[in-house]
PDB file of C-alpha atoms in Angstrom:
ATOM      1  CA  UNK N1330      -5.742   7.721  14.824  1.00  0.00           C
ATOM      2  CA  UNK N1331      -4.728  10.302  17.370  1.00  0.00           C
ATOM      3  CA  UNK N1332      -6.391  13.595  18.342  1.00  0.00           C
ATOM      4  CA  UNK N1333      -5.370  15.425  15.166  1.00  0.00           C
ATOM      5  CA  UNK N1334      -6.575  12.552  12.919  1.00  0.00           C
ATOM      6  CA  UNK N1335      -3.063  11.460  11.944  1.00  0.00           C
ATOM      7  CA  UNK N1336      -2.250   7.762  12.016  1.00  0.00           C
ATOM      8  CA  UNK N1337       0.560   6.854  14.343  1.00  0.00           C
ATOM      9  CA  UNK N1338       1.721   3.241  14.511  1.00  0.00           C
ATOM     10  CA  UNK N1339       4.396   2.332  17.041  1.00  0.00           C
ATOM     11  CA  UNK N1340       4.765  -1.325  16.176  1.00  0.00           C
ATOM     12  CA  UNK N1341       6.571  -3.440  13.628  1.00  0.00           C
ATOM     13  CA  UNK N1342       5.270  -2.592  10.123  1.00  0.00           C
ATOM     14  CA  UNK N1343       6.074  -6.176   9.119  1.00  0.00           C
ATOM     15  CA  UNK N1344       3.489  -7.409  11.651  1.00  0.00           C
ATOM     16  CA  UNK N1345       0.545  -7.327   9.248  1.00  0.00           C
ATOM     17  CA  UNK N1346      -2.012  -8.306  11.897  1.00  0.00           C
ATOM     18  CA  UNK N1347      -0.964  -5.501  14.246  1.00  0.00           C
ATOM     19  CA  UNK N1348      -0.896  -2.939  11.430  1.00  0.00           C
ATOM     20  CA  UNK N1349      -4.323  -4.042  10.189  1.00  0.00           C
ATOM     21  CA  UNK N1350      -5.818  -3.818  13.660  1.00  0.00           C
ATOM     22  CA  UNK N1351      -4.283  -0.404  14.319  1.00  0.00           C
ATOM     23  CA  UNK N1352      -5.399   0.876  10.907  1.00  0.00           C
ATOM     24  CA  UNK N1353      -9.056   0.127  11.515  1.00  0.00           C
ATOM     25  CA  UNK N1354      -9.940   0.343   7.811  1.00  0.00           C
ATOM     26  CA  UNK N1355      -8.539   3.863   7.557  1.00  0.00           C
ATOM     27  CA  UNK N1356      -4.911   3.125   6.703  1.00  0.00           C
ATOM     28  CA  UNK N1357      -3.275   1.954   3.501  1.00  0.00           C
ATOM     29  CA  UNK N1358       0.331   1.590   2.564  1.00  0.00           C
ATOM     30  CA  UNK N1359       2.259   2.169  -0.621  1.00  0.00           C
ATOM     31  CA  UNK N1360       4.738  -0.489  -1.608  1.00  0.00           C
ATOM     32  CA  UNK N1361       7.205  -0.344  -4.476  1.00  0.00           C
ATOM     33  CA  UNK N1362       7.244  -3.583  -6.470  1.00  0.00           C
ATOM     34  CA  UNK N1363       8.764  -4.888  -9.686  1.00  0.00           C
ATOM     35  CA  UNK N1364       6.414  -5.962 -12.447  1.00  0.00           C
ATOM     36  CA  UNK N1365       7.681  -9.544 -12.130  1.00  0.00           C
ATOM     37  CA  UNK N1366       6.073  -9.747  -8.654  1.00  0.00           C
ATOM     38  CA  UNK N1367       2.683  -8.220  -9.492  1.00  0.00           C
ATOM     39  CA  UNK N1368       0.880 -11.585  -9.648  1.00  0.00           C
ATOM     40  CA  UNK N1369       1.966 -12.355  -6.064  1.00  0.00           C
ATOM     41  CA  UNK N1370      -0.188  -9.471  -4.859  1.00  0.00           C
ATOM     42  CA  UNK N1371      -2.704  -9.102  -7.700  1.00  0.00           C
ATOM     43  CA  UNK N1372      -3.376 -12.685  -8.910  1.00  0.00           C
ATOM     44  CA  UNK N1373      -5.837 -11.632 -11.629  1.00  0.00           C
ATOM     45  CA  UNK N1374      -3.542  -8.996 -13.140  1.00  0.00           C
ATOM     46  CA  UNK N1375      -2.835  -9.335 -16.850  1.00  0.00           C
ATOM     47  CA  UNK N1376       0.668 -10.046 -18.094  1.00  0.00           C
ATOM     48  CA  UNK N1377       2.894  -7.034 -17.537  1.00  0.00           C
ATOM     49  CA  UNK N1378       6.189  -6.286 -19.209  1.00  0.00           C
ATOM     50  CA  UNK N1379       9.091  -7.436 -16.992  1.00  0.00           C
ATOM     51  CA  UNK N1380      11.497  -4.903 -15.554  1.00  0.00           C
ATOM     52  CA  UNK N1381       9.022  -2.169 -14.638  1.00  0.00           C
ATOM     53  CA  UNK N1382       9.041  -0.333 -11.315  1.00  0.00           C
ATOM     54  CA  UNK N1383       5.466  -0.086 -10.037  1.00  0.00           C
ATOM     55  CA  UNK N1384       3.620   0.893  -6.873  1.00  0.00           C
ATOM     56  CA  UNK N1385       0.917  -1.057  -5.075  1.00  0.00           C
ATOM     57  CA  UNK N1386      -1.588   0.512  -2.717  1.00  0.00           C
ATOM     58  CA  UNK N1387      -2.681  -2.007  -0.110  1.00  0.00           C
ATOM     59  CA  UNK N1388      -5.046  -1.807   2.839  1.00  0.00           C
ATOM     60  CA  UNK N1389      -3.411  -2.129   6.248  1.00  0.00           C
ATOM     61  CA  UNK N1390      -4.421  -5.807   6.287  1.00  0.00           C
ATOM     62  CA  UNK N1391      -2.620  -6.391   2.961  1.00  0.00           C
ATOM     63  CA  UNK N1392      -5.706  -6.377   0.728  1.00  0.00           C
ATOM     64  CA  UNK N1393      -4.662  -5.069  -2.702  1.00  0.00           C
ATOM     65  CA  UNK N1394      -6.385  -1.855  -3.767  1.00  0.00           C
ATOM     66  CA  UNK N1395      -4.491  -0.390  -6.713  1.00  0.00           C
ATOM     67  CA  UNK N1396      -1.485  -0.927  -8.963  1.00  0.00           C
ATOM     68  CA  UNK N1397       0.108   2.027 -10.722  1.00  0.00           C
ATOM     69  CA  UNK N1398       3.380   3.252 -12.189  1.00  0.00           C
ATOM     70  CA  UNK N1399       3.317   6.381 -10.023  1.00  0.00           C
ATOM     71  CA  UNK N1400       3.707   6.685  -6.266  1.00  0.00           C
ATOM     72  CA  UNK N1401       1.824   9.989  -6.436  1.00  0.00           C
ATOM     73  CA  UNK N1402      -1.139   8.267  -8.133  1.00  0.00           C
ATOM     74  CA  UNK N1403      -1.234   5.609  -5.418  1.00  0.00           C
ATOM     75  CA  UNK N1404      -1.239   8.250  -2.679  1.00  0.00           C
ATOM     76  CA  UNK N1405      -3.865  10.349  -4.496  1.00  0.00           C
ATOM     77  CA  UNK N1406      -6.137   7.300  -4.764  1.00  0.00           C
ATOM     78  CA  UNK N1407      -5.777   6.648  -1.041  1.00  0.00           C
ATOM     79  CA  UNK N1408      -6.613  10.245  -0.190  1.00  0.00           C
ATOM     80  CA  UNK N1409      -9.599  10.190  -2.562  1.00  0.00           C
ATOM     81  CA  UNK N1410     -10.899   7.236  -0.561  1.00  0.00           C
ATOM     82  CA  UNK N1411     -10.211   8.856   2.831  1.00  0.00           C
ATOM     83  CA  UNK N1412      -7.310   6.547   3.648  1.00  0.00           C
ATOM     84  CA  UNK N1413      -4.229   7.659   5.551  1.00  0.00           C
ATOM     85  CA  UNK N1414      -1.101   6.423   3.777  1.00  0.00           C
ATOM     86  CA  UNK N1415       2.122   5.054   5.166  1.00  0.00           C
ATOM     87  CA  UNK N1416       5.126   3.871   3.171  1.00  0.00           C
ATOM     88  CA  UNK N1417       6.598   0.433   3.703  1.00  0.00           C
ATOM     89  CA  UNK N1418      10.142  -0.270   2.535  1.00  0.00           C
TER      90      UNK N1418
END
């Protein structure tokens, strides 16, 4: 975090270890995923209809937090838990 409490990461967002360290438990990212890939991130998830576009909220270290069908809901959940969000493409 910088002086105005905004997260600024100047590394490679694909470097999970660096992102996790920089995030310090205060950063999460939103990732668009297809329903066919949900179990890769959320192993205990129930069966989900194939072909759906979903959004995962993950801690900076990759820990899954939330799965939803709305990017806005994922961001709102992060804010409700005092997490700064970044988008990963």
